[in-house]
Coordinates of C-alpha atoms and ligand atoms in Angstrom, one line a residue:
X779 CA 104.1 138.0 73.4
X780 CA 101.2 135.7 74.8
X781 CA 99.1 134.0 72.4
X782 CA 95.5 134.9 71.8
X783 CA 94.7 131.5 73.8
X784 CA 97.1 132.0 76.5
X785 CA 95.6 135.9 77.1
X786 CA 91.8 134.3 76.9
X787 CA 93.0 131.5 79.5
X788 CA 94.3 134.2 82.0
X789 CA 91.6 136.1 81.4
X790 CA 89.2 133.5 82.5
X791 CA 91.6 133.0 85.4
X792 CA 91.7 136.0 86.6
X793 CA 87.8 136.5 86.6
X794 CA 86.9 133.0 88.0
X795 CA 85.7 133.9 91.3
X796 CA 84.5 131.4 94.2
X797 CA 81.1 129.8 94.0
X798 CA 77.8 129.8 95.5
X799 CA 74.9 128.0 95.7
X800 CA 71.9 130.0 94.2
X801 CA 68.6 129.5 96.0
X802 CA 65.4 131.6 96.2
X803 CA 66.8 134.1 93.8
X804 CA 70.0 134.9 95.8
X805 CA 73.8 133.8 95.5
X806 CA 74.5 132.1 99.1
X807 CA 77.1 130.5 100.9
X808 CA 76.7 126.6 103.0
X809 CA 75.5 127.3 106.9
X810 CA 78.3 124.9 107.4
X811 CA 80.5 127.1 105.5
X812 CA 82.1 124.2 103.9
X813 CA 83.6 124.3 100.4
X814 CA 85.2 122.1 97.9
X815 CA 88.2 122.5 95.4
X816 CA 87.6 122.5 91.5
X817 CA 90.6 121.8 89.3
X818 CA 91.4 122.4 85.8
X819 CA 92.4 119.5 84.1
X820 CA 94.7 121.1 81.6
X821 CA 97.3 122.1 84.5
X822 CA 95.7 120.1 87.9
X823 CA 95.7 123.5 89.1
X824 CA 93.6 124.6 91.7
X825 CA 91.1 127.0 89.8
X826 CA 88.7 128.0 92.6
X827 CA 86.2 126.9 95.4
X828 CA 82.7 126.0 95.2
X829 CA 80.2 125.9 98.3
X830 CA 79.5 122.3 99.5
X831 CA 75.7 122.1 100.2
X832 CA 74.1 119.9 102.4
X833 CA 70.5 119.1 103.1
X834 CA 70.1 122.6 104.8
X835 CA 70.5 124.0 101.4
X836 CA 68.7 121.4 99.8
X837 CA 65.7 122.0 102.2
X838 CA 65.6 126.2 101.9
X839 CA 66.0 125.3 97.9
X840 CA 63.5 122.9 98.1
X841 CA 61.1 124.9 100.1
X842 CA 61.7 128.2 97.9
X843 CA 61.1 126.2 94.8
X844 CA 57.8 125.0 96.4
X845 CA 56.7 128.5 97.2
X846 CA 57.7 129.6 93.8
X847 CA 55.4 126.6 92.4
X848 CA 52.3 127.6 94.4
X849 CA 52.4 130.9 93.6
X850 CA 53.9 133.4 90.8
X851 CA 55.2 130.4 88.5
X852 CA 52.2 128.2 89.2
X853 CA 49.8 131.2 87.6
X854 CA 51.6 132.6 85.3
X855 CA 49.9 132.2 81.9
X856 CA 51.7 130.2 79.4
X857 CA 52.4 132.9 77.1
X858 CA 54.7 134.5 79.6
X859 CA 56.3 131.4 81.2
X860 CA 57.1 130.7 77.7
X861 CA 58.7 134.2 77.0
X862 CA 61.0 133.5 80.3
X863 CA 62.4 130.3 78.2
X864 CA 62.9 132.2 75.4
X865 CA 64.9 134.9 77.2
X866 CA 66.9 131.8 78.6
X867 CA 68.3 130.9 75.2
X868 CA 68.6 134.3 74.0
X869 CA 71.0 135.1 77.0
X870 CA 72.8 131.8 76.5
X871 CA 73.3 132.9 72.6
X872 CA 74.3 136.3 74.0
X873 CA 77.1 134.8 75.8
X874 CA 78.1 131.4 74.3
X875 CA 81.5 133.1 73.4
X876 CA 82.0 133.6 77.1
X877 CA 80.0 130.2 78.2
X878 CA 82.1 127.9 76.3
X879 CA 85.9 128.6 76.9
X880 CA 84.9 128.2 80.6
X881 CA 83.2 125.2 80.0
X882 CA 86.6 123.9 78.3
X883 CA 88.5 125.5 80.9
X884 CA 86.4 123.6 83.5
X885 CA 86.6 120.1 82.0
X886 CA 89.2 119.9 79.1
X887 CA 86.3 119.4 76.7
X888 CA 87.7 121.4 72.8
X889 CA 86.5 124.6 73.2
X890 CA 84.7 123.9 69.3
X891 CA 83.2 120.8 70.6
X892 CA 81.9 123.2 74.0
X893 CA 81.0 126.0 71.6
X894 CA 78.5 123.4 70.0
X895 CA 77.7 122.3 73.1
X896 CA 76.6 125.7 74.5
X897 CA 74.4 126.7 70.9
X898 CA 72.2 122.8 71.6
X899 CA 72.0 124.4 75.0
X900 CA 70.2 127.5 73.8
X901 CA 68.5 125.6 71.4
X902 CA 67.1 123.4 74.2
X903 CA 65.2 126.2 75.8
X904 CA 63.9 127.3 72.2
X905 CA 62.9 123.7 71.2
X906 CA 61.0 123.0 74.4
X907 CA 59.0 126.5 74.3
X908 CA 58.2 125.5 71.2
X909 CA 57.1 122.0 72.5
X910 CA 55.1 123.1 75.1
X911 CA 53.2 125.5 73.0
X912 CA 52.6 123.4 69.5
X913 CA 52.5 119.6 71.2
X914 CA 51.5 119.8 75.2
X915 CA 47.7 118.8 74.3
X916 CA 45.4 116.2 75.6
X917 CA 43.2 113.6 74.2
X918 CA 39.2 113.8 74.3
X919 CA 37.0 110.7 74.3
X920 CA 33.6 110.5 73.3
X921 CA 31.0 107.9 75.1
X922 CA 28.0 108.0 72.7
X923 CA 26.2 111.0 74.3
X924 CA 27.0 109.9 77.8
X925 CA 30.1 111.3 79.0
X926 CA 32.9 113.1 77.3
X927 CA 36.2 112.0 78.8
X928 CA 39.3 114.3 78.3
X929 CA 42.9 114.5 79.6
X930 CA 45.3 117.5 80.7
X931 CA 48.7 117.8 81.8
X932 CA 49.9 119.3 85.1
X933 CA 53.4 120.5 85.8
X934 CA 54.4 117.5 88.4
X935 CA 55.8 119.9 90.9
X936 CA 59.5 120.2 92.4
X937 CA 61.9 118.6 89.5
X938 CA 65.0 117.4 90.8
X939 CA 67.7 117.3 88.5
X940 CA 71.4 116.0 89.0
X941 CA 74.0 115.8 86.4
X942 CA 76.9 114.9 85.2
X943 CA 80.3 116.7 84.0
X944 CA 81.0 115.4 80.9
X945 CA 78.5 117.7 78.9
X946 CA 77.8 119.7 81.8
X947 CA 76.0 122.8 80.7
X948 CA 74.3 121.2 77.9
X949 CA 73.0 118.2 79.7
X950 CA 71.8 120.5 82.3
X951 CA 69.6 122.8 80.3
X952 CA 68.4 119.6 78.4
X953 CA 66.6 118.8 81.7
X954 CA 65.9 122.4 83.3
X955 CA 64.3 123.1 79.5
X956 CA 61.2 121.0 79.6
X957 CA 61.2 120.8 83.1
X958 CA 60.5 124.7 83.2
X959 CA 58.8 124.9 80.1
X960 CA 56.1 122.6 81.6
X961 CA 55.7 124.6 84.7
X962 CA 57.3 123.1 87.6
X963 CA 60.1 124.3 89.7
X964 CA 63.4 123.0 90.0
X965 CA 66.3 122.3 92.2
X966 CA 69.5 121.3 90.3
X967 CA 72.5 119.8 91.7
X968 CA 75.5 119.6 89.4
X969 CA 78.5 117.4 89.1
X970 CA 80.9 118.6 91.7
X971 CA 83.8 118.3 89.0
X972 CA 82.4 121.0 86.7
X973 CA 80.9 123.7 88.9
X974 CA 81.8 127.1 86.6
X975 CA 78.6 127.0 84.2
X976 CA 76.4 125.6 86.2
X977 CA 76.7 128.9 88.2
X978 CA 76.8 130.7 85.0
X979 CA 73.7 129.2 83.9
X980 CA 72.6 130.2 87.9
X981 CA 73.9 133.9 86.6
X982 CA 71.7 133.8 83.4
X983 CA 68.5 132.8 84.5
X984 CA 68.8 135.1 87.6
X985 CA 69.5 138.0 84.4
X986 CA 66.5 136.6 82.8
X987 CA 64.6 137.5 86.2
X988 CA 62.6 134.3 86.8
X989 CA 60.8 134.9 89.6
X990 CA 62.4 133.7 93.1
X991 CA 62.8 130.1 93.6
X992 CA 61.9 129.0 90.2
X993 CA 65.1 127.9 89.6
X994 CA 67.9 126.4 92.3
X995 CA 71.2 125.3 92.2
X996 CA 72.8 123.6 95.0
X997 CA 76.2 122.6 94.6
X998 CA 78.3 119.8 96.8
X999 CA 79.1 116.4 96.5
X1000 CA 76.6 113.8 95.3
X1001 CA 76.4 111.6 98.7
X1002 CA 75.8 114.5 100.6
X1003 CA 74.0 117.4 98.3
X1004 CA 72.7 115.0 95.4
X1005 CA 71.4 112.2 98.2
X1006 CA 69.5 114.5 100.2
X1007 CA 67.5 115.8 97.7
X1008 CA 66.8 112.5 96.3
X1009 CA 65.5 111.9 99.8
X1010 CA 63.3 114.8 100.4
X1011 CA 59.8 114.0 101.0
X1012 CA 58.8 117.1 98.9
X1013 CA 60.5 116.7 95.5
X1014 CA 58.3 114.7 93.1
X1015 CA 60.5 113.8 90.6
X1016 CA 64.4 113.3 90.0
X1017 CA 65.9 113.2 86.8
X1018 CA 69.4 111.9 86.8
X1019 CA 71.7 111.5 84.4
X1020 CA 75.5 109.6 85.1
X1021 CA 76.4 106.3 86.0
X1022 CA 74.6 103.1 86.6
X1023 CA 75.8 102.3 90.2
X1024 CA 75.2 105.9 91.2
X1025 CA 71.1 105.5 89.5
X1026 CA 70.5 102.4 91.6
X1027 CA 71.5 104.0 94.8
X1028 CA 69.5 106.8 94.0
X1029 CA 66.4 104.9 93.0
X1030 CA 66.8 102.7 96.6
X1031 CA 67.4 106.1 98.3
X1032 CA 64.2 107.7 96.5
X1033 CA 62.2 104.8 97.0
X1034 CA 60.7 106.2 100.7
X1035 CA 59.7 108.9 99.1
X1036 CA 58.0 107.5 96.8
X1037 CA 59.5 109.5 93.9
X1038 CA 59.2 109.2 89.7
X1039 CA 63.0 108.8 88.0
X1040 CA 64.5 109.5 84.6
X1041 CA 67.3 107.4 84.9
X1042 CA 70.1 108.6 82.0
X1043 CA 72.9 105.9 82.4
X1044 CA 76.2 104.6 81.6
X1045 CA 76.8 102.7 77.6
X1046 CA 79.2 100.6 75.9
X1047 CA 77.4 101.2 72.7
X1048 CA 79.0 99.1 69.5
X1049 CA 79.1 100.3 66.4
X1050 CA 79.2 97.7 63.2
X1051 CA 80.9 97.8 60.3
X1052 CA 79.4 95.4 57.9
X1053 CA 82.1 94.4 54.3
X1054 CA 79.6 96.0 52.0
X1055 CA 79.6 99.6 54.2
X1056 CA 81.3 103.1 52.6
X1057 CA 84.3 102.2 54.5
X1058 CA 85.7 105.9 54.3
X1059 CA 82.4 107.3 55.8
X1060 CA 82.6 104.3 58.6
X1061 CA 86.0 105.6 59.7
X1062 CA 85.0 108.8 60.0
X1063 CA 82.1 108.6 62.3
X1064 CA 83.9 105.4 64.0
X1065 CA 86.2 107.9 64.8
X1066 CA 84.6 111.3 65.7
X1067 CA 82.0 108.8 68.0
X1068 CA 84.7 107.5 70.2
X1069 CA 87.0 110.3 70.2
X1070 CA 84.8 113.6 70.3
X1071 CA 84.1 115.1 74.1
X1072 CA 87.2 113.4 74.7
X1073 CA 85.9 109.9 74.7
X1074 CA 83.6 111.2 77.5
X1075 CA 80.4 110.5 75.9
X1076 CA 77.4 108.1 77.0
X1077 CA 77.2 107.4 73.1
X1078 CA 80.4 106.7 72.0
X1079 CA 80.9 103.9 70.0
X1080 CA 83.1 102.6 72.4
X1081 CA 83.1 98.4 71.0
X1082 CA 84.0 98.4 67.5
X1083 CA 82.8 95.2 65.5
X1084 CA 84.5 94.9 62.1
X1085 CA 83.8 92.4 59.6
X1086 CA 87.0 90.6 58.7
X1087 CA 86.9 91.0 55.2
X1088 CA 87.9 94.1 56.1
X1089 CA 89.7 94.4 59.0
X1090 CA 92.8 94.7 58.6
X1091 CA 92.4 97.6 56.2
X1092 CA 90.3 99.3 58.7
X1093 CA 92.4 98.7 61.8
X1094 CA 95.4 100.4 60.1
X1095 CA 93.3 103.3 58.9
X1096 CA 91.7 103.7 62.6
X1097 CA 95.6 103.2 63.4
X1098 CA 96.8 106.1 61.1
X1099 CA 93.8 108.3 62.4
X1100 CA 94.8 107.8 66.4
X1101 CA 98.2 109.0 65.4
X1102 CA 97.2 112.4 63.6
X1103 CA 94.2 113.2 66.2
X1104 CA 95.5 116.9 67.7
X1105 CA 95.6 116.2 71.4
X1106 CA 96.1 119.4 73.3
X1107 CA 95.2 122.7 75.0
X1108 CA 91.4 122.2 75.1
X1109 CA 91.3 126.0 75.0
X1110 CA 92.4 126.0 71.5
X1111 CA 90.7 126.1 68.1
X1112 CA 92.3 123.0 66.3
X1113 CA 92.2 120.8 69.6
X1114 CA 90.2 117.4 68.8
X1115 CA 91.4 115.7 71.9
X1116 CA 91.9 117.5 75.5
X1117 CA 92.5 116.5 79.3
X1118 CA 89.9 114.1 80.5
X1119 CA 88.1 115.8 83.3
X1120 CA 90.1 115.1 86.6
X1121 CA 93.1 113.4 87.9
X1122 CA 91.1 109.9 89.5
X1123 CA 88.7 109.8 86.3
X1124 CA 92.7 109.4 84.5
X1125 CA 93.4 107.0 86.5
X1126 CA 90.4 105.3 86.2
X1127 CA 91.1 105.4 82.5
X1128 CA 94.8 104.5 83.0
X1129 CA 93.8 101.3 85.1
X1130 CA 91.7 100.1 82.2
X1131 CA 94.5 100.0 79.9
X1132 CA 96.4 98.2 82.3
X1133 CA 93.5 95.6 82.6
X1134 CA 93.5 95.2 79.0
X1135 CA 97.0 94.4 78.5
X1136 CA 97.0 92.1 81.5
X1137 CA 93.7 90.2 79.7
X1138 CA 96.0 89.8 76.6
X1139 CA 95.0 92.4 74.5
X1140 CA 97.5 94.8 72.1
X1141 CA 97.2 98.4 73.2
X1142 CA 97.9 101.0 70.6
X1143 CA 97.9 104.5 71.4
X1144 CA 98.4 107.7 69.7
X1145 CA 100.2 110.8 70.8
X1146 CA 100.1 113.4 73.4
X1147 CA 102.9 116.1 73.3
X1148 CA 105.4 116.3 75.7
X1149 CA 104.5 119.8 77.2
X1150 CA 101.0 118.4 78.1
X1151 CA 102.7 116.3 80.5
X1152 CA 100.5 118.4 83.9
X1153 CA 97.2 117.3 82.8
X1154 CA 95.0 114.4 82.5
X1155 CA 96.1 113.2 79.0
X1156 CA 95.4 110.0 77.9
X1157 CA 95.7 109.2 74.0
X1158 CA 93.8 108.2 71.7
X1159 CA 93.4 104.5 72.1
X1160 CA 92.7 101.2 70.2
X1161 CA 92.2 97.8 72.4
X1162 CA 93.2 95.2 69.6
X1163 CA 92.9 91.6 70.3
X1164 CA 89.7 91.9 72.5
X1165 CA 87.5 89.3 73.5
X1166 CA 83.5 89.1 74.7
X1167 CA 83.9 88.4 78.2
X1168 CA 87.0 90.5 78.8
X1169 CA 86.7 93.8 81.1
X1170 CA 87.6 96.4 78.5
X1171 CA 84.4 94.7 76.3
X1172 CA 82.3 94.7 79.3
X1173 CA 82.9 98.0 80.9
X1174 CA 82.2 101.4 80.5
X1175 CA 85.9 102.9 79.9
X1176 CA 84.5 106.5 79.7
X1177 CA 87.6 107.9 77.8
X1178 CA 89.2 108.2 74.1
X1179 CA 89.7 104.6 74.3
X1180 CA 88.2 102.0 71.5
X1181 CA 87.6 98.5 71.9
X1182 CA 88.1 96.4 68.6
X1183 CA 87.1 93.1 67.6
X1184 CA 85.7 91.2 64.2
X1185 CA 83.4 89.2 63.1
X1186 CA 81.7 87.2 60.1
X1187 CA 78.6 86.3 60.0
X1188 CA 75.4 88.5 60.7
X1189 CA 73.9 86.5 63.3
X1190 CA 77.2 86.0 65.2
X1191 CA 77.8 90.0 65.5
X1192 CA 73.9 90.7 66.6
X1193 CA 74.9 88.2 69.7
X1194 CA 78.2 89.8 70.6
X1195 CA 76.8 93.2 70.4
X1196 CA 74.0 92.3 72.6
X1197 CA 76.3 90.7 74.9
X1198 CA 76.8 93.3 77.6
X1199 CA 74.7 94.8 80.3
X1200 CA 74.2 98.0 78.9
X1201 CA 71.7 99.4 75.6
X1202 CA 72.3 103.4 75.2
X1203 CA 73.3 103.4 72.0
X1204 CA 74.0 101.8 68.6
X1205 CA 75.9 102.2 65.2
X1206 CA 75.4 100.2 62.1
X1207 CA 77.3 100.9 58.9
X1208 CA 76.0 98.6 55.5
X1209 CA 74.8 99.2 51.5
X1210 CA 72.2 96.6 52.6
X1211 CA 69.0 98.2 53.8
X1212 CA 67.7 95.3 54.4
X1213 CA 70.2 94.0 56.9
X1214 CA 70.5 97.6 58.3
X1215 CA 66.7 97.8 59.3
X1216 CA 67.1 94.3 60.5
X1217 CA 70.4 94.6 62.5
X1218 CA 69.4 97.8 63.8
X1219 CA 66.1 96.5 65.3
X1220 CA 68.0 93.5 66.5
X1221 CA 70.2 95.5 68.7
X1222 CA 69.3 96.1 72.5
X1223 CA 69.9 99.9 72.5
X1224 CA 67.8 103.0 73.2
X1225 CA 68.8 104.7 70.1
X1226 CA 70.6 103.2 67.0
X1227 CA 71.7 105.3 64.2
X1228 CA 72.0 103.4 60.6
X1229 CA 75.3 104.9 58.5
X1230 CA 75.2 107.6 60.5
X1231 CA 77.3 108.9 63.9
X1232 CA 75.5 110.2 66.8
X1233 CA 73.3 112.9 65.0
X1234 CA 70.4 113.8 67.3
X1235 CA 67.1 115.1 66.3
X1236 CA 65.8 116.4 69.7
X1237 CA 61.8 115.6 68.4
X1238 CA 62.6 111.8 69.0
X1239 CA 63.3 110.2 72.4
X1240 CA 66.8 109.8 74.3
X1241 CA 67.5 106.9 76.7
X1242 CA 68.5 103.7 76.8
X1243 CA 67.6 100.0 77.4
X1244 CA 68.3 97.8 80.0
X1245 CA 71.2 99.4 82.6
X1246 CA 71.5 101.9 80.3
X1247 CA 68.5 103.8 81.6
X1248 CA 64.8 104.1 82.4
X1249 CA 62.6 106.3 80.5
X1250 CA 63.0 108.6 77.7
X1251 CA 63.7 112.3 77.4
X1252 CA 63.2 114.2 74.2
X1253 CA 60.5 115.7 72.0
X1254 CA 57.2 115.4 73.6
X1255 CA 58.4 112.0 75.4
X1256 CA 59.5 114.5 78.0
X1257 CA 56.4 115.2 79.0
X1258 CA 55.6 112.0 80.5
X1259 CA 58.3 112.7 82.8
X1260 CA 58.1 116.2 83.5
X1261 CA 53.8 116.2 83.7
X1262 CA 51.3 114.9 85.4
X1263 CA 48.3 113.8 83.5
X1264 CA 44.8 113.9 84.6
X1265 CA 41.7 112.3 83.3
X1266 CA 38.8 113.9 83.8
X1267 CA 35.1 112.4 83.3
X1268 CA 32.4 114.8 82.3
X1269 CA 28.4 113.2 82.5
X1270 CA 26.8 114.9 79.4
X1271 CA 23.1 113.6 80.3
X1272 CA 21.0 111.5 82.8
X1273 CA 23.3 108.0 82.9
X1274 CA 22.4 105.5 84.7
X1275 CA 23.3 105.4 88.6
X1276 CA 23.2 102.5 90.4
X1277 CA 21.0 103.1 93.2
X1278 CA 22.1 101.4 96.0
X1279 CA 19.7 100.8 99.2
X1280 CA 17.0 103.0 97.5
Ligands
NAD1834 P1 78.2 110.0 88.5 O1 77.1 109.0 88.6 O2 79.4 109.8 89.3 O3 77.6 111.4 89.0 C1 76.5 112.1 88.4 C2 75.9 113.0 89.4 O4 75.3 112.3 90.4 C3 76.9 114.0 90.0 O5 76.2 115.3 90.1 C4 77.1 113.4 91.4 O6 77.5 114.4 92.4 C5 75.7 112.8 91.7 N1 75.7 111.7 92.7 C6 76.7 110.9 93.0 N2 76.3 110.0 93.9 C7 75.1 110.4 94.3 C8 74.1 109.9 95.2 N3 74.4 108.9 96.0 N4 72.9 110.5 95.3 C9 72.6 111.6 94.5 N5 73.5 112.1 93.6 C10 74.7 111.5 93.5 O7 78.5 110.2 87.0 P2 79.6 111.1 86.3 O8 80.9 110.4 86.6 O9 79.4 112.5 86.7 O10 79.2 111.0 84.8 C11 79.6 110.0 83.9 C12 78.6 108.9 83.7 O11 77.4 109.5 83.2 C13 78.9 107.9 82.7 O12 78.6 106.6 83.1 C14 78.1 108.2 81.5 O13 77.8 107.2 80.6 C15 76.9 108.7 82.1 N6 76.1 109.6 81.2 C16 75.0 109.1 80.7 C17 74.2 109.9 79.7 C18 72.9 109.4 79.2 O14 72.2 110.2 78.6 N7 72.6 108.1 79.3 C19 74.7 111.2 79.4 C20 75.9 111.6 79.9 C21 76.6 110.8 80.8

C-alpha cells in the first residue's frame, strides 16, 4: 500500500505538465521553440520542461504589458484594481493545499515550511490592497496664501521583476503585490530552477481575469530571458532579488536604459549570543534561522558569535540539535530539513565544506538517512574552529550550514560581526536592553531582530545594507520603488512674476 505522501507525490507527477511562458493573457510556447529541463531535487529526476524565452518574448511581454498600462489597467478606478488583488489572495488561499506540495516538490523546501510560505503569499496581495488604499497618500504644502504645493503618486510603468528559487512563489508575489496594487504592469521572470508555481501563480491570476497583459511571465535562463529584459528600453523599473554578482551585472546592464533597481541580495547575517541571554530561547531561534528553508534563506543566521562563557555549553546543545533535525522527503509533514534545490547548488555547498576543513576548521555534521542517497542532501552543519578572514566566515554558503565562533568582550564582537561585505540581516540575543539597543544599532544590517528569530512584520521595510542590497521593500517603503511621485505647484493669487524685457 503507498503512503498518503507517496500517492500525493505521484499525483503531482502525473499532473505536472510542460511549461509555458504566459504573455498578453495567453499560455505560449518560445518562437525559438527552445526549452529547458526542471528537476526535482528529492530524486534528480527529470520532472518536466519549461519554455526558454528569449528577448522575443521579453519584447511581445513587454509590449502587451505596455498596452495593458495605457489602457484598461491604467483607468481602472482603484476600487476595482483593488478587488483584482483581493481575488489574487483569495485564489491563492483557495488552493494553498495544491500550491505548496508543488512548491516542495519543485525545490525540496518542507512542505510545512512551503504551506507557510504560500499563506504570506496570499497575505501579500491582501496587505498591499490594504496599503494602497489606507497609506498611498500625498503631502500638501501651504505657501502663506501664495501657492499650495501638493504631491501624488503615479504607477511608474512596466515593473520588471526577477527572482529567485529559494522562496519562489512567496518572493514573487511579495513583488508582483505592490507592484500591481500601485497600478503598473508587470513582466516577471522566474528562477529557471523553480518554474512549477510560478506558472501556477501564471494559472491564478489568468482565473482571477486580470485584464490582458497586466501580468507576464517569461520563463528561461537569466543571461538570456532575465538580461534582456533588464535591457529593454521600455521597462522602468527592475526589482531583483538573488545574488550580489548577479545584481551588479544587472545594474551595469540596466544602466543604458537608464532604469530604477530594488536590489534584494545575498547575507551572511550573524547572530549574537551574549552570557547573560535565555540560552534555551537562543538555541532555538539559532537553530530554526539557519536551518529552516533548508539553510536557503537570505536571513539565516548563517555566523554564529557565542560568548565564551558559554560556549562550550552551547556548541554541544547546537551539536545535539544537528543530530535530531528530521532530514528527509520534503513532501512530508514532520520533514525540517529537505534536498537543497539542484545538484550544482550541492556542490556548491559540498565545496564549501571542503574549503573549511582545508582552512583548518572542525566540521560536524548531522544525519541524512541512507535511502535519501538520489537527492541533493547535505546535513545539518556546524563549522567549528572558524576564523574572521577564512572563506566559510566571508561567504555566503546558502545551505543548512553554520559557521561558529566566540568571543568576549562587546566591542570585540560588534567588529567581527561587521567584518564582512554583506548587511541583510542581524540577530542579537541578551537580558541587557541596554547593550541590545546598542549592539543592534551598532550592527551594519538592513534589519536586526533583538531576542528574536527572523519574525517579519511586512509594515516595516526589507533590505539590506551595503552588498546586501539597495533599497527597501515593505510597508509603504514599497512605494518609493513601485511609484512615481509628482509635485505639483498650484498659484492661489497674483504672485509676483518677474518680468523680463517688459
Ligand atoms: P541568482 O542571482 O543566481 O538568480 C536570481 C534570478 O536572476 C534568477 O531568476 C536568474 O535567472 C536571474 N539572473 C541570473 N543572471 C541574470 C542576468 N545576467 N540578468 C538578469 N537576470 C539574471 O540567485 P539565486 O541563486 O536564484 O538565489 C539565491 C540568492 O538570492 C542568494 O544569494 C540569496 O541570499 C539571495 N536572496 C536574497 C534575498 C533578499 O531579500 N535579500 C531573498 C532571497 C534570496
Amino acid at each position: 500500500m503507498p503512503s498518503q505522501v507517496e500517492t500525493k507525490t505521484k499525483s503531482i507527477e502525473k499532473n505536472v505538465k510542460d511549461i509555458r511562458h504566459y504573455i498578453n493573457g495567453q499560455f505560449v510556447d518560445s518562437h525559438s521553440n527552445e526549452w529547458f529541463d526542471n528537476y526535482n531535487p528529492f530524486t534528480n529526476k527529470k520532472i518536466n520542461q519549461a519554455a526558454s524565452g528569449d528577448e522575443k518574448e521579453i519584447d511581445e511581454a513587454v509590449q502587451s504589458a505596455r498596452k495593458a498600462f495605457q489602457g484598461e489597467w491604467g483607468s481602472l478606478k482603484l476600487k476595482d484594481r483593488l478587488a483584482y488583488i483581493y481575488r489574487i489572495a483569495d485564489l491563492i488561499d483557495e488552493y494553498i493545499d495544491e500550491i505548496a506540495p508543488l512548491e516542495s516538490y519543485d525545490t525540496g523546501l518542507p512542505v510545512s515550511q512551503t504551506k507557510k510560505m504560500v499563506a504570506r503569499a496570499a497575505h501579500n496581495f491582501r496587505f498591499y490592497a490594504e496599503m494602497v488604499s489606507s497609506r498611498l497618500v500625498g503631502d500638501a504644502y501651504q505657501v502663506d496664501n501664495e501657492f499650495l504645493n501638493y504631491t501624488i503618486h503615479k504607477p511608474v510603468g512596466i515593473a520588471g521583476l526577477i527572482t529567485p528559487w529559494n522562496a519562489p512563489f512567496m518572493l514573487e508575489t511579495w513583488k508582483i503585490a505592490p507592484a500591481l496594487a500601485t497600478g503598473n504592469t508587470v513582466v516577471l521572470k522566474p528562477a529557471e530552477w523553480s518554474p512549477l508555481t510560478a506558472n501556477r501563480l501564471a494559472e491564478i491570476i489568468d482565473k482571477a481575469e486580470l485584464p490582458d497583459g497586466v501580468f507576464n511571465v517569461v520563463h528561461g535562463y537569466g543571461e538570456r530571458a532575465g538580461a534582456s529584459l533588464v535591457a529593454h528600453s521600455d521597462v522602468e523599473l527592475i526589482s531583483f532579488t538573488g545574488e550580489t554578482t548577479t545584481g551588479s551585472e544587472i545594474m551595469k546592464n540596466g544602466a543604458d536604459s537608464l532604469k530604477q533597481f530594488s536590489m534584494e541580495l545575498g547575507g551572511k547575517s550573524p547572530i549574537i549570543v551574549f552570557d547573560d541571554a535565555d540560552v534555551d530561547r537562543a538555541l532555538d531561534a539559532c537553530t530554526w534561522g539557519i536551518f529552516s528553508f533548508n539553510g536557503e534563506r537570505c536571513t539565516a543566521n548563517s555566523r554564529l558569535y557565542i560568548h565564551e562563557n558559554i560556549a562550550d555549553s552551547f556548541i554541544e546543545r547546537l551539536k545535539e540539535r544537528v543530530q535530531n533535525i528530521v532530514v528527509g522527503d520534503p513532501m512530508k509533514e514532520d520533514t525540517q530539513v529537505g534536498p537543497l534545490i539542484h545538484a550544482n547548488h550541492y556542490n556548491n555547498v559540498k565545496n564549501y565544506l571542503k574549503i573549511a576543513e582545508k582552512e583548518g576548521c572542525q566540521v560536524f555534521s548531522g544525519n541524512v538517512p541512507e535511502e535519501m542517497s538520489s537527492g541533493n542532501f547535505i546535513p545539518p552543519t556546524i563549522i567549528l574552529n572558524a576564523d574572521t578572514e577564512m572563506t566559510v566566515v566571508q561567504e555566503e554558503i546558502f545551505g543548512p550550514v553554520i559557521t561558529v565562533m566566540t568571543f568576549k568582550e562587546e566591542e570585540e564582537v560588534i567588529k567581527l560581526a561587521n567584518n564582512v561585505r554583506y548587511g541583510l540581516a542581524g540577530y542579537v540575543w541578551t537580558k541587557d536592553i541596554q547593550r541590545g539597543h546598542r549592539v543592534a544599532q551598532a550592527v551594519d544590517s538592513g534589519m536586526l531582530w533583538v531576542n528574536s528569530q527572523n519574525v517579519r512584520d511586512l509594515r516595516t521595510p526589507f533590505g539590506g545594507s551595503k552588498h546586501s542590497g539597495i533599497g527597501r521593500e515593505g510597508g509603504h517603503y514599497a512605494f518609493e520603488f513601485y511609484t512615481e511621485v509628482q509635485i505639483i505647484h498650484v498659484a492661489l493669487g497674483e504672485h509676483h512674476i518677474p518680468q523680463f524685457g517688459k
